[in-house]
PDB file of C-alpha atoms in Angstrom:
ATOM      1  CA  MET A   1      -2.089   9.543  -8.699  1.00  0.00           C
ATOM      2  CA  THR A   2      -3.110   5.976  -8.062  1.00  0.00           C
ATOM      3  CA  ARG A   3      -6.070   3.771  -7.602  1.00  0.00           C
ATOM      4  CA  ASP A   4      -5.471   0.278  -6.240  1.00  0.00           C
ATOM      5  CA  VAL A   5      -7.061  -2.279  -8.415  1.00  0.00           C
ATOM      6  CA  ASP A   6      -2.983   1.183  -0.871  1.00  0.00           C
ATOM      7  CA  ALA A   7       6.533  -7.093   6.216  1.00  0.00           C
ATOM      8  CA  ASP A   8       8.163  -6.860   9.150  1.00  0.00           C
ATOM      9  CA  ASP A   9       8.414 -10.540  10.181  1.00  0.00           C
ATOM     10  CA  GLU A  10      10.131 -12.013   7.183  1.00  0.00           C
ATOM     11  CA  GLY A  11      10.411 -15.744   6.660  1.00  0.00           C
ATOM     12  CA  ALA A  12      10.904 -18.339   3.967  1.00  0.00           C
ATOM     13  CA  GLY A  13       8.887 -21.370   2.965  1.00  0.00           C
ATOM     14  CA  VAL A  14       9.133 -23.971   0.243  1.00  0.00           C
ATOM     15  CA  ALA A  15       6.177 -25.850  -1.194  1.00  0.00           C
ATOM     16  CA  PRO A  16       6.616 -29.633  -1.540  1.00  0.00           C
ATOM     17  CA  GLN A  17       7.936 -30.727  -4.916  1.00  0.00           C
ATOM     18  CA  GLY A  18       5.160 -31.275  -7.409  1.00  0.00           C
ATOM     19  CA  VAL A  19       2.637 -29.339  -5.336  1.00  0.00           C
ATOM     20  CA  ASP A  20       1.472 -25.897  -6.431  1.00  0.00           C
ATOM     21  CA  ASP A  21       1.973 -23.348  -3.652  1.00  0.00           C
ATOM     22  CA  HIS A  22      -1.611 -22.116  -3.950  1.00  0.00           C
ATOM     23  CA  GLU A  23      -2.916 -25.681  -3.722  1.00  0.00           C
ATOM     24  CA  ALA A  24      -0.840 -26.293  -0.578  1.00  0.00           C
ATOM     25  CA  ARG A  25      -2.522 -23.414   1.254  1.00  0.00           C
ATOM     26  CA  PRO A  26      -5.773 -23.906   3.169  1.00  0.00           C
ATOM     27  CA  PRO A  27      -8.809 -22.452   1.377  1.00  0.00           C
ATOM     28  CA  PRO A  28      -9.324 -18.755   2.297  1.00  0.00           C
ATOM     29  CA  GLU A  29     -12.886 -19.430   3.459  1.00  0.00           C
ATOM     30  CA  ASP A  30     -11.524 -21.874   6.067  1.00  0.00           C
ATOM     31  CA  SER A  31      -9.214 -19.210   7.490  1.00  0.00           C
ATOM     32  CA  PHE A  32     -12.006 -16.627   7.698  1.00  0.00           C
ATOM     33  CA  ALA A  33     -14.306 -19.163   9.348  1.00  0.00           C
ATOM     34  CA  THR A  34     -11.633 -19.924  11.931  1.00  0.00           C
ATOM     35  CA  VAL A  35     -11.243 -16.321  13.068  1.00  0.00           C
ATOM     36  CA  GLY A  36     -14.907 -15.371  12.686  1.00  0.00           C
ATOM     37  CA  ASN A  37     -15.496 -15.468  16.426  1.00  0.00           C
ATOM     38  CA  GLU A  38     -15.161 -12.797  19.107  1.00  0.00           C
ATOM     39  CA  ILE A  39     -13.299 -15.058  21.548  1.00  0.00           C
ATOM     40  CA  ARG A  40     -10.741 -16.125  18.934  1.00  0.00           C
ATOM     41  CA  LEU A  41     -10.123 -12.544  17.881  1.00  0.00           C
ATOM     42  CA  GLU A  42      -9.600 -11.559  21.514  1.00  0.00           C
ATOM     43  CA  ILE A  43      -7.100 -14.420  21.952  1.00  0.00           C
ATOM     44  CA  LEU A  44      -5.145 -13.091  18.988  1.00  0.00           C
ATOM     45  CA  ARG A  45      -5.286  -9.535  20.344  1.00  0.00           C
ATOM     46  CA  VAL A  46      -3.885 -10.628  23.736  1.00  0.00           C
ATOM     47  CA  LEU A  47      -1.087 -12.629  22.122  1.00  0.00           C
ATOM     48  CA  HIS A  48      -0.307  -9.740  19.786  1.00  0.00           C
ATOM     49  CA  GLU A  49       0.029  -7.337  22.720  1.00  0.00           C
ATOM     50  CA  ARG A  50       2.650  -9.619  24.252  1.00  0.00           C
ATOM     51  CA  LEU A  51       5.030  -9.111  21.331  1.00  0.00           C
ATOM     52  CA  SER A  52       8.438  -7.821  22.293  1.00  0.00           C
ATOM     53  CA  VAL A  53      11.026  -7.026  19.643  1.00  0.00           C
ATOM     54  CA  GLY A  54      13.849  -7.075  22.196  1.00  0.00           C
ATOM     55  CA  ASP A  55      13.143 -10.440  23.829  1.00  0.00           C
ATOM     56  CA  ARG A  56      11.428 -13.206  21.886  1.00  0.00           C
ATOM     57  CA  SER A  57      10.915 -15.212  25.094  1.00  0.00           C
ATOM     58  CA  GLU A  58       8.199 -12.725  26.001  1.00  0.00           C
ATOM     59  CA  TYR A  59       6.141 -13.772  22.967  1.00  0.00           C
ATOM     60  CA  THR A  60       4.551 -16.659  24.839  1.00  0.00           C
ATOM     61  CA  VAL A  61       1.610 -16.459  27.234  1.00  0.00           C
ATOM     62  CA  PRO A  62       0.804 -19.328  29.651  1.00  0.00           C
ATOM     63  CA  TYR A  63      -2.620 -20.940  29.232  1.00  0.00           C
ATOM     64  CA  SER A  64      -4.104 -19.700  32.527  1.00  0.00           C
ATOM     65  CA  GLU A  65      -2.836 -16.162  32.012  1.00  0.00           C
ATOM     66  CA  LEU A  66      -4.169 -16.111  28.459  1.00  0.00           C
ATOM     67  CA  ARG A  67      -7.624 -17.340  29.518  1.00  0.00           C
ATOM     68  CA  GLU A  68      -7.802 -14.742  32.307  1.00  0.00           C
ATOM     69  CA  ALA A  69      -6.779 -11.927  29.949  1.00  0.00           C
ATOM     70  CA  VAL A  70      -9.395 -12.969  27.378  1.00  0.00           C
ATOM     71  CA  GLY A  71     -12.034 -13.155  30.121  1.00  0.00           C
ATOM     72  CA  VAL A  72     -13.547 -16.609  29.518  1.00  0.00           C
ATOM     73  CA  GLU A  73     -14.269 -18.495  32.743  1.00  0.00           C
ATOM     74  CA  ASP A  74     -15.314 -21.759  31.092  1.00  0.00           C
ATOM     75  CA  SER A  75     -12.028 -23.614  30.528  1.00  0.00           C
ATOM     76  CA  GLY A  76     -13.573 -26.074  28.068  1.00  0.00           C
ATOM     77  CA  LYS A  77     -15.079 -23.318  25.954  1.00  0.00           C
ATOM     78  CA  PHE A  78     -11.845 -21.349  25.962  1.00  0.00           C
ATOM     79  CA  GLY A  79      -9.764 -24.409  25.108  1.00  0.00           C
ATOM     80  CA  TYR A  80     -12.016 -25.215  22.159  1.00  0.00           C
ATOM     81  CA  HIS A  81     -11.569 -21.754  20.602  1.00  0.00           C
ATOM     82  CA  LEU A  82      -7.834 -21.704  21.328  1.00  0.00           C
ATOM     83  CA  ASN A  83      -7.362 -25.078  19.650  1.00  0.00           C
ATOM     84  CA  ARG A  84      -9.159 -23.813  16.539  1.00  0.00           C
ATOM     85  CA  LEU A  85      -6.407 -21.179  16.144  1.00  0.00           C
ATOM     86  CA  LEU A  86      -3.483 -23.583  16.528  1.00  0.00           C
ATOM     87  CA  GLY A  87      -1.331 -24.146  13.475  1.00  0.00           C
ATOM     88  CA  GLU A  88      -2.295 -21.309  11.185  1.00  0.00           C
ATOM     89  CA  PHE A  89      -2.562 -18.431  13.662  1.00  0.00           C
ATOM     90  CA  VAL A  90      -1.145 -19.617  17.009  1.00  0.00           C
ATOM     91  CA  GLU A  91       1.762 -21.830  18.047  1.00  0.00           C
ATOM     92  CA  LYS A  92       1.779 -23.971  21.187  1.00  0.00           C
ATOM     93  CA  ARG A  93       5.139 -23.879  22.958  1.00  0.00           C
ATOM     94  CA  GLU A  94       6.520 -25.498  26.076  1.00  0.00           C
ATOM     95  CA  ASP A  95       5.848 -22.443  28.237  1.00  0.00           C
ATOM     96  CA  GLY A  96       2.638 -21.188  26.617  1.00  0.00           C
ATOM     97  CA  TYR A  97       1.218 -19.862  23.375  1.00  0.00           C
ATOM     98  CA  ALA A  98       2.589 -17.464  20.770  1.00  0.00           C
ATOM     99  CA  ILE A  99       1.023 -15.759  17.770  1.00  0.00           C
ATOM    100  CA  HIS A 100       2.095 -16.544  14.201  1.00  0.00           C
ATOM    101  CA  HIS A 101       2.642 -13.958  11.471  1.00  0.00           C
ATOM    102  CA  ALA A 102      -0.803 -14.661   9.980  1.00  0.00           C
ATOM    103  CA  GLY A 103      -2.401 -13.905  13.329  1.00  0.00           C
ATOM    104  CA  LYS A 104      -0.459 -10.668  13.701  1.00  0.00           C
ATOM    105  CA  GLU A 105      -1.494  -9.554  10.216  1.00  0.00           C
ATOM    106  CA  LEU A 106      -5.125 -10.251  11.054  1.00  0.00           C
ATOM    107  CA  VAL A 107      -4.987  -8.230  14.291  1.00  0.00           C
ATOM    108  CA  ARG A 108      -3.260  -5.339  12.536  1.00  0.00           C
ATOM    109  CA  THR A 109      -5.868  -5.360   9.781  1.00  0.00           C
ATOM    110  CA  VAL A 110      -8.748  -5.262  12.264  1.00  0.00           C
ATOM    111  CA  GLU A 111      -7.171  -2.591  14.477  1.00  0.00           C
ATOM    112  CA  SER A 112      -6.261  -0.376  11.522  1.00  0.00           C
ATOM    113  CA  GLY A 113      -9.902  -0.188  10.509  1.00  0.00           C
ATOM    114  CA  ALA A 114      -9.156  -1.583   7.045  1.00  0.00           C
ATOM    115  CA  VAL A 115     -12.227  -3.831   7.217  1.00  0.00           C
ATOM    116  CA  GLY A 116     -14.552  -1.305   8.849  1.00  0.00           C
ATOM    117  CA  ARG A 117     -16.876   1.271   7.346  1.00  0.00           C
ATOM    118  CA  SER A 118     -15.105   4.568   6.692  1.00  0.00           C
ATOM    119  CA  GLU A 119     -16.395   8.060   7.381  1.00  0.00           C
ATOM    120  CA  GLY A 120     -16.282  10.599   4.565  1.00  0.00           C
ATOM    121  CA  GLY A 121     -15.128  14.195   4.697  1.00  0.00           C
ATOM    122  CA  GLU A 122     -13.279  16.985   2.913  1.00  0.00           C
ATOM    123  CA  SER A 123     -10.984  19.684   4.255  1.00  0.00           C
ATOM    124  CA  GLY A 124     -10.677  23.312   3.317  1.00  0.00           C
ATOM    125  CA  PRO A 125      -7.805  24.491   1.071  1.00  0.00           C
ATOM    126  CA  THR A 126      -4.294  23.627   2.271  1.00  0.00           C
ATOM    127  CA  ASP A 127      -0.918  25.141   1.420  1.00  0.00           C
ATOM    128  CA  ALA A 128      -0.231  22.244  -0.978  1.00  0.00           C
ATOM    129  CA  ALA A 129      -0.402  23.057  -4.694  1.00  0.00           C
ATOM    130  CA  CYS A 130      -1.926  21.208  -7.630  1.00  0.00           C
ATOM    131  CA  PHE A 131       0.808  19.818  -9.905  1.00  0.00           C
ATOM    132  CA  CYS A 132      -1.380  20.560 -12.937  1.00  0.00           C
ATOM    133  CA  CYS A 133      -2.270  24.236 -12.412  1.00  0.00           C
ATOM    134  CA  GLY A 134      -0.714  25.361  -9.109  1.00  0.00           C
ATOM    135  CA  ALA A 135      -4.043  26.057  -7.334  1.00  0.00           C
ATOM    136  CA  PRO A 136      -4.546  25.133  -3.649  1.00  0.00           C
ATOM    137  CA  VAL A 137      -5.355  21.508  -2.827  1.00  0.00           C
ATOM    138  CA  THR A 138      -7.985  20.148  -0.465  1.00  0.00           C
ATOM    139  CA  VAL A 139      -7.991  16.673   1.121  1.00  0.00           C
ATOM    140  CA  SER A 140     -10.889  14.228   1.032  1.00  0.00           C
ATOM    141  CA  TYR A 141     -11.483  10.804   2.566  1.00  0.00           C
ATOM    142  CA  LEU A 142     -14.120   8.735   0.823  1.00  0.00           C
ATOM    143  CA  ASN A 143     -14.709   4.965   0.718  1.00  0.00           C
ATOM    144  CA  GLY A 144     -11.328   4.269   2.294  1.00  0.00           C
ATOM    145  CA  TYR A 145      -9.298   6.493  -0.059  1.00  0.00           C
ATOM    146  CA  VAL A 146      -7.400   9.694   0.726  1.00  0.00           C
ATOM    147  CA  SER A 147      -7.481  12.038  -2.258  1.00  0.00           C
ATOM    148  CA  ALA A 148      -5.786  15.326  -3.078  1.00  0.00           C
ATOM    149  CA  LEU A 149      -8.288  17.557  -4.892  1.00  0.00           C
ATOM    150  CA  CYS A 150      -7.554  20.660  -6.942  1.00  0.00           C
ATOM    151  CA  THR A 151      -9.790  23.614  -6.096  1.00  0.00           C
ATOM    152  CA  GLU A 152      -9.725  25.022  -9.637  1.00  0.00           C
ATOM    153  CA  CYS A 153      -8.893  22.569 -12.451  1.00  0.00           C
ATOM    154  CA  ASP A 154     -10.220  19.106 -13.357  1.00  0.00           C
ATOM    155  CA  GLY A 155      -7.259  17.426 -11.663  1.00  0.00           C
ATOM    156  CA  ALA A 156      -5.401  14.404 -13.036  1.00  0.00           C
ATOM    157  CA  LEU A 157      -7.983  11.618 -12.644  1.00  0.00           C
ATOM    158  CA  GLY A 158     -11.480  11.730 -14.087  1.00  0.00           C
ATOM    159  CA  PHE A 159     -12.863   8.313 -13.193  1.00  0.00           C
ATOM    160  CA  ASP A 160     -16.535   8.315 -12.245  1.00  0.00           C
ATOM    161  CA  PHE A 161     -15.907   6.864  -8.775  1.00  0.00           C
ATOM    162  CA  MET A 162     -13.535   9.669  -7.769  1.00  0.00           C
ATOM    163  CA  PRO A 163     -14.260  13.158  -6.444  1.00  0.00           C
ATOM    164  CA  ASP A 164     -14.047  16.054  -8.901  1.00  0.00           C
ATOM    165  CA  GLY A 165     -10.559  17.509  -9.281  1.00  0.00           C
ATOM    166  CA  ALA A 166      -8.780  14.362  -8.049  1.00  0.00           C
ATOM    167  CA  LEU A 167      -4.998  14.448  -8.289  1.00  0.00           C
ATOM    168  CA  SER A 168      -4.540  11.185  -6.404  1.00  0.00           C
ATOM    169  CA  SER A 169      -6.560   8.438  -4.760  1.00  0.00           C
ATOM    170  CA  ILE A 170      -4.642   6.460  -2.147  1.00  0.00           C
ATOM    171  CA  PRO A 171      -6.078   3.683   0.073  1.00  0.00           C
ATOM    172  CA  LEU A 172      -5.654   4.270   3.802  1.00  0.00           C
ATOM    173  CA  PRO A 173      -7.554   2.513   6.625  1.00  0.00           C
ATOM    174  CA  THR A 174      -9.791   4.551   8.905  1.00  0.00           C
ATOM    175  CA  GLY A 175      -7.534   3.975  11.908  1.00  0.00           C
ATOM    176  CA  ALA A 176      -4.698   5.802  10.148  1.00  0.00           C
ATOM    177  CA  VAL A 177      -6.961   8.681   9.134  1.00  0.00           C
ATOM    178  CA  GLY A 178      -8.897   9.365  12.343  1.00  0.00           C
ATOM    179  CA  ASP A 179     -10.021  12.989  12.475  1.00  0.00           C
ATOM    180  CA  ALA A 180      -7.039  14.279  10.476  1.00  0.00           C
ATOM    181  CA  VAL A 181      -9.221  15.501   7.594  1.00  0.00           C
ATOM    182  CA  GLU A 182     -10.639  18.138   9.948  1.00  0.00           C
ATOM    183  CA  ILE A 183      -7.710  18.934  12.243  1.00  0.00           C
ATOM    184  CA  ASP A 184      -4.556  18.134  10.232  1.00  0.00           C
ATOM    185  CA  PRO A 185      -5.327  17.754   6.518  1.00  0.00           C
ATOM    186  CA  ARG A 186      -1.823  18.703   5.373  1.00  0.00           C
ATOM    187  CA  GLY A 187      -0.292  16.160   7.731  1.00  0.00           C
ATOM    188  CA  LEU A 188      -2.639  13.491   6.385  1.00  0.00           C
ATOM    189  CA  LEU A 189      -1.785  14.529   2.824  1.00  0.00           C
ATOM    190  CA  ASP A 190       1.928  14.050   3.505  1.00  0.00           C
ATOM    191  CA  ARG A 191       1.482  10.755   5.377  1.00  0.00           C
ATOM    192  CA  ALA A 192      -0.679   9.224   2.662  1.00  0.00           C
ATOM    193  CA  HIS A 193       1.545  10.333  -0.207  1.00  0.00           C
ATOM    194  CA  GLY A 194       4.779   9.582   1.656  1.00  0.00           C
ATOM    195  CA  ARG A 195       3.586   6.025   2.249  1.00  0.00           C
ATOM    196  CA  PHE A 196       2.488   5.792  -1.376  1.00  0.00           C
ATOM    197  CA  CYS A 197       5.872   6.968  -2.678  1.00  0.00           C
ATOM    198  CA  HIS A 198       7.704   4.509  -0.444  1.00  0.00           C
ATOM    199  CA  ARG A 199       5.540   1.574  -1.535  1.00  0.00           C
ATOM    200  CA  VAL A 200       5.678   2.295  -5.264  1.00  0.00           C
ATOM    201  CA  ARG A 201       9.469   2.577  -5.137  1.00  0.00           C
ATOM    202  CA  VAL A 202       9.487  -1.033  -3.921  1.00  0.00           C
ATOM    203  CA  PHE A 203       7.085  -1.911  -6.736  1.00  0.00           C
ATOM    204  CA  GLY A 204       9.489  -0.203  -9.130  1.00  0.00           C
ATOM    205  CA  ASP A 205      12.183  -2.633  -8.029  1.00  0.00           C
ATOM    206  CA  GLY A 206       9.938  -5.563  -8.904  1.00  0.00           C
ATOM    207  CA  VAL A 207       8.837  -6.502  -5.393  1.00  0.00           C
ATOM    208  CA  CYS A 208       5.387  -6.299  -3.792  1.00  0.00           C
ATOM    209  CA  PRO A 209       5.589  -4.092  -0.649  1.00  0.00           C
ATOM    210  CA  ARG A 210       2.653  -5.976   0.865  1.00  0.00           C
ATOM    211  CA  CYS A 211       3.653  -9.640   0.618  1.00  0.00           C
ATOM    212  CA  GLY A 212       7.130  -9.687  -0.934  1.00  0.00           C
ATOM    213  CA  GLY A 213       5.970 -11.457  -4.085  1.00  0.00           C
ATOM    214  CA  ARG A 214       7.199 -10.683  -7.586  1.00  0.00           C
ATOM    215  CA  ALA A 215       5.618  -7.565  -9.034  1.00  0.00           C
ATOM    216  CA  ASP A 216       5.009  -6.909 -12.713  1.00  0.00           C
ATOM    217  CA  ALA A 217       4.857  -3.498 -14.381  1.00  0.00           C
ATOM    218  CA  GLU A 218       3.075  -2.642 -17.620  1.00  0.00           C
ATOM    219  CA  PHE A 219       2.804   0.619 -19.528  1.00  0.00           C
ATOM    220  CA  ARG A 220      -0.722   1.941 -20.091  1.00  0.00           C
ATOM    221  CA  VAL A 221      -0.575   4.295 -23.071  1.00  0.00           C
ATOM    222  CA  CYS A 222      -3.652   6.100 -24.344  1.00  0.00           C
ATOM    223  CA  PRO A 223      -3.633   5.888 -28.183  1.00  0.00           C
ATOM    224  CA  ASP A 224      -6.062   8.809 -28.553  1.00  0.00           C
ATOM    225  CA  HIS A 225      -4.743  11.041 -25.792  1.00  0.00           C
ATOM    226  CA  ASP A 226      -6.140  14.574 -25.903  1.00  0.00           C
ATOM    227  CA  THR A 227      -5.960  17.023 -22.987  1.00  0.00           C
ATOM    228  CA  SER A 228      -6.777  20.182 -24.926  1.00  0.00           C
ATOM    229  CA  ASP A 229      -9.958  20.614 -22.872  1.00  0.00           C
ATOM    230  CA  GLY A 230      -8.613  19.195 -19.593  1.00  0.00           C
ATOM    231  CA  LEU A 231      -8.804  15.481 -18.824  1.00  0.00           C
ATOM    232  CA  CYS A 232      -8.505  13.119 -21.755  1.00  0.00           C
ATOM    233  CA  PRO A 233     -12.012  11.934 -22.734  1.00  0.00           C
ATOM    234  CA  ALA A 234     -10.593   8.568 -23.882  1.00  0.00           C
ATOM    235  CA  CYS A 235      -8.632   7.477 -20.770  1.00  0.00           C
ATOM    236  CA  GLY A 236      -9.810   9.957 -18.117  1.00  0.00           C
ATOM    237  CA  ILE A 237      -6.234  10.813 -17.112  1.00  0.00           C
ATOM    238  CA  VAL A 238      -4.132  13.906 -17.686  1.00  0.00           C
ATOM    239  CA  LEU A 239      -0.874  11.976 -18.231  1.00  0.00           C
ATOM    240  CA  PRO A 240      -0.223  10.474 -21.696  1.00  0.00           C
ATOM    241  CA  ALA A 241       0.872   7.213 -20.037  1.00  0.00           C
ATOM    242  CA  THR A 242       0.830   5.540 -16.649  1.00  0.00           C
ATOM    243  CA  ILE A 243       2.271   2.298 -15.327  1.00  0.00           C
ATOM    244  CA  GLU A 244       0.133  -0.442 -13.826  1.00  0.00           C
ATOM    245  CA  VAL A 245       1.928  -2.503 -11.175  1.00  0.00           C
ATOM    246  CA  THR A 246       0.530  -5.815  -9.965  1.00  0.00           C
ATOM    247  CA  CYS A 247       1.775  -8.415  -7.505  1.00  0.00           C
ATOM    248  CA  THR A 248       1.738 -11.905  -9.013  1.00  0.00           C
ATOM    249  CA  VAL A 249       0.950 -13.392  -5.590  1.00  0.00           C
ATOM    250  CA  CYS A 250      -1.570 -11.204  -3.725  1.00  0.00           C
ATOM    251  CA  SER A 251      -2.740  -8.944  -6.617  1.00  0.00           C
ATOM    252  CA  GLU A 252      -1.765  -5.771  -4.730  1.00  0.00           C
ATOM    253  CA  GLY A 253      -1.175  -2.975  -7.200  1.00  0.00           C
ATOM    254  CA  GLY A 254      -2.414   0.148  -8.850  1.00  0.00           C
ATOM    255  CA  VAL A 255      -1.968   2.738 -11.590  1.00  0.00           C
ATOM    256  CA  VAL A 256       1.033   4.971 -10.938  1.00  0.00           C
ATOM    257  CA  PRO A 257       2.659   8.075 -12.458  1.00  0.00           C
ATOM    258  CA  PRO A 258       5.806   6.605 -14.060  1.00  0.00           C
ATOM    259  CA  ALA A 259       8.470   8.747 -12.369  1.00  0.00           C
ATOM    260  CA  CYS A 260       7.115   7.881  -8.894  1.00  0.00           C
ATOM    261  CA  LEU A 261       8.282   4.283  -9.389  1.00  0.00           C
ATOM    262  CA  VAL A 262      11.905   5.339  -9.955  1.00  0.00           C
ATOM    263  CA  SER A 263      12.154   8.501  -7.855  1.00  0.00           C
ATOM    264  CA  HIS A 264      14.785   6.820  -5.650  1.00  0.00           C
ATOM    265  CA  ARG A 265      17.075   6.275  -8.628  1.00  0.00           C
ATOM    266  CA  GLU A 266      19.301   8.694 -10.508  1.00  0.00           C
ATOM    267  CA  PRO A 267      18.812  11.172 -12.035  1.00  0.00           C
ATOM    268  CA  PHE A 268      15.325  11.529 -10.510  1.00  0.00           C
ATOM    269  CA  HIS A 269      16.638  11.288  -6.955  1.00  0.00           C
ATOM    270  CA  SER A 270      19.087  14.147  -7.508  1.00  0.00           C
ATOM    271  CA  LEU A 271      16.287  16.232  -8.972  1.00  0.00           C
ATOM    272  CA  LEU A 272      14.313  15.800  -5.753  1.00  0.00           C
ATOM    273  CA  ALA A 273      17.376  16.570  -3.629  1.00  0.00           C
ATOM    274  CA  ASP A 274      18.121  19.731  -5.618  1.00  0.00           C
ATOM    275  CA  ASP A 275      14.532  20.825  -4.974  1.00  0.00           C
ATOM    276  CA  GLY A 276      14.913  20.212  -1.241  1.00  0.00           C
ATOM    277  CA  SER A 277      12.497  17.268  -1.191  1.00  0.00           C
ATOM    278  CA  THR A 278      14.449  15.123   1.274  1.00  0.00           C
ATOM    279  CA  ARG A 279      11.410  13.557   2.956  1.00  0.00           C
ATOM    280  CA  LEU A 280       8.708  11.551   1.224  1.00  0.00           C
ATOM    281  CA  GLY A 281       5.371  13.343   1.183  1.00  0.00           C
ATOM    282  CA  TYR A 282       2.973  15.186  -1.088  1.00  0.00           C
ATOM    283  CA  GLU A 283       5.696  17.416  -2.556  1.00  0.00           C
ATOM    284  CA  THR A 284       7.692  14.381  -3.696  1.00  0.00           C
ATOM    285  CA  PHE A 285       4.596  12.866  -5.266  1.00  0.00           C
ATOM    286  CA  ALA A 286       3.541  16.128  -6.944  1.00  0.00           C
ATOM    287  CA  MET A 287       6.980  16.795  -8.369  1.00  0.00           C
ATOM    288  CA  MET A 288       7.331  13.307  -9.867  1.00  0.00           C
ATOM    289  CA  ALA A 289       3.721  13.144 -11.110  1.00  0.00           C
ATOM    290  CA  GLY A 290       4.029  16.581 -12.669  1.00  0.00           C
ATOM    291  CA  LEU A 291       7.205  15.931 -14.675  1.00  0.00           C
ATOM    292  CA  PRO A 292       6.383  16.294 -18.391  1.00  0.00           C
ATOM    293  CA  PHE A 293       7.291  13.385 -20.652  1.00  0.00           C
ATOM    294  CA  THR A 294       6.545  11.971 -24.089  1.00  0.00           C
ATOM    295  CA  VAL A 295       5.857   8.431 -25.269  1.00  0.00           C
ATOM    296  CA  VAL A 296       8.625   7.244 -27.611  1.00  0.00           C
ATOM    297  CA  ASP A 297       9.967   4.112 -29.261  1.00  0.00           C
ATOM    298  CA  TYR A 298      13.173   2.842 -27.685  1.00  0.00           C
ATOM    299  CA  GLU A 299      14.873  -0.144 -29.314  1.00  0.00           C
ATOM    300  CA  GLY A 300      11.568  -1.344 -30.711  1.00  0.00           C
ATOM    301  CA  GLU A 301       9.562  -1.020 -27.490  1.00  0.00           C
ATOM    302  CA  THR A 302       7.407   1.657 -25.881  1.00  0.00           C
ATOM    303  CA  ALA A 303       9.322   3.955 -23.537  1.00  0.00           C
ATOM    304  CA  LEU A 304       8.972   7.359 -21.910  1.00  0.00           C
ATOM    305  CA  LYS A 305      11.291  10.296 -22.488  1.00  0.00           C
ATOM    306  CA  TYR A 306      11.916  12.998 -19.874  1.00  0.00           C
ATOM    307  CA  ASP A 307      13.869  16.225 -20.309  1.00  0.00           C
ATOM    308  CA  LEU A 308      15.095  16.849 -16.777  1.00  0.00           C
ATOM    309  CA  PRO A 309      16.610  20.218 -15.789  1.00  0.00           C
ATOM    310  CA  ASN A 310      19.542  18.568 -14.001  1.00  0.00           C
ATOM    311  CA  VAL A 311      20.589  16.360 -16.934  1.00  0.00           C
ATOM    312  CA  ASP A 312      22.237  17.199 -20.259  1.00  0.00           C
ATOM    313  CA  GLY A 313      20.250  15.111 -22.712  1.00  0.00           C
ATOM    314  CA  PRO A 314      17.000  13.159 -22.604  1.00  0.00           C
ATOM    315  CA  VAL A 315      16.300  10.537 -19.950  1.00  0.00           C
ATOM    316  CA  VAL A 316      14.491   7.419 -21.161  1.00  0.00           C
ATOM    317  CA  LEU A 317      12.496   5.061 -18.941  1.00  0.00           C
ATOM    318  CA  ASP A 318      12.027   1.768 -20.767  1.00  0.00           C
ATOM    319  CA  ALA A 319       9.438  -0.999 -20.380  1.00  0.00           C
ATOM    320  CA  ALA A 320      11.660  -2.845 -17.870  1.00  0.00           C
ATOM    321  CA  LEU A 321      11.821   0.363 -15.764  1.00  0.00           C
ATOM    322  CA  ASP A 322      15.504   0.765 -16.582  1.00  0.00           C
ATOM    323  CA  ILE A 323      16.759   4.336 -16.935  1.00  0.00           C
ATOM    324  CA  HIS A 324      18.924   5.454 -19.869  1.00  0.00           C
ATOM    325  CA  VAL A 325      20.570   8.878 -20.103  1.00  0.00           C
ATOM    326  CA  GLU A 326      21.044   9.761 -23.761  1.00  0.00           C
ATOM    327  CA  SER A 327      24.027  11.915 -24.723  1.00  0.00           C
TER     328      SER A 327
END
């Protein structure tokens, strides 16, 4: 269950003393204006294709080869657009040009379909089960979100922008979805939820999986929670509490079932292993989201208490996402 409010070239940078990091960055509108041109995007695509993990010398492309690959005969026109990319997106080296991390991220975003219009669709019932009632689950893709939908109950999320019976709502770009809703809905279900589980585990450790910034976590507890007739009319969620995670840098985040954030830690990890859930996917998500818990006071702060079948005594998850096994 989530709704986002979804680094391989790591580096480090330090802002000048006395200068706020956000102030030191170029305005976002300048960056978008720079790449808002078909020729410049094609330059970035060509440079991105040259990437080689094994040999960094192959990152560079000579000027003449780059212009030929982009397909611009006018050298002056090509040079103008190439120069506009230098610094922020492209680096000029002795033997040619190479793409920066920002340029690679832009190409990946465009090619993934994250900024394109998404097609909608819903599958038939799969062999996956609803963690609320056990009924078969279908898969939908709507407005850029993959959702698991229960075929019988109200699901776990009752927000007005979600399909009926929603158990989850996970952002995924159209390029990653393709035609999987029709031909491989269970595979799509596992890919989307496996990626979700991986990312929220990183969030649970206080790090944004998108940009590497510091991530904050905050309990969201419904004071008037009532699920006697299905979804709670006050909060629209079946769980008595969720955790909202937010990156302090890029604002990436979402609302997450609490146990999903710590499913890689004991004793939750052993519970998954005992169940045979050794690979991240829908089953991992469903098992963690479906674990019953109560909202309690722990050392003067709000916490969640789980009674896990593999532990003698209650397991408490506190506001700092630390786990305590009570004897």
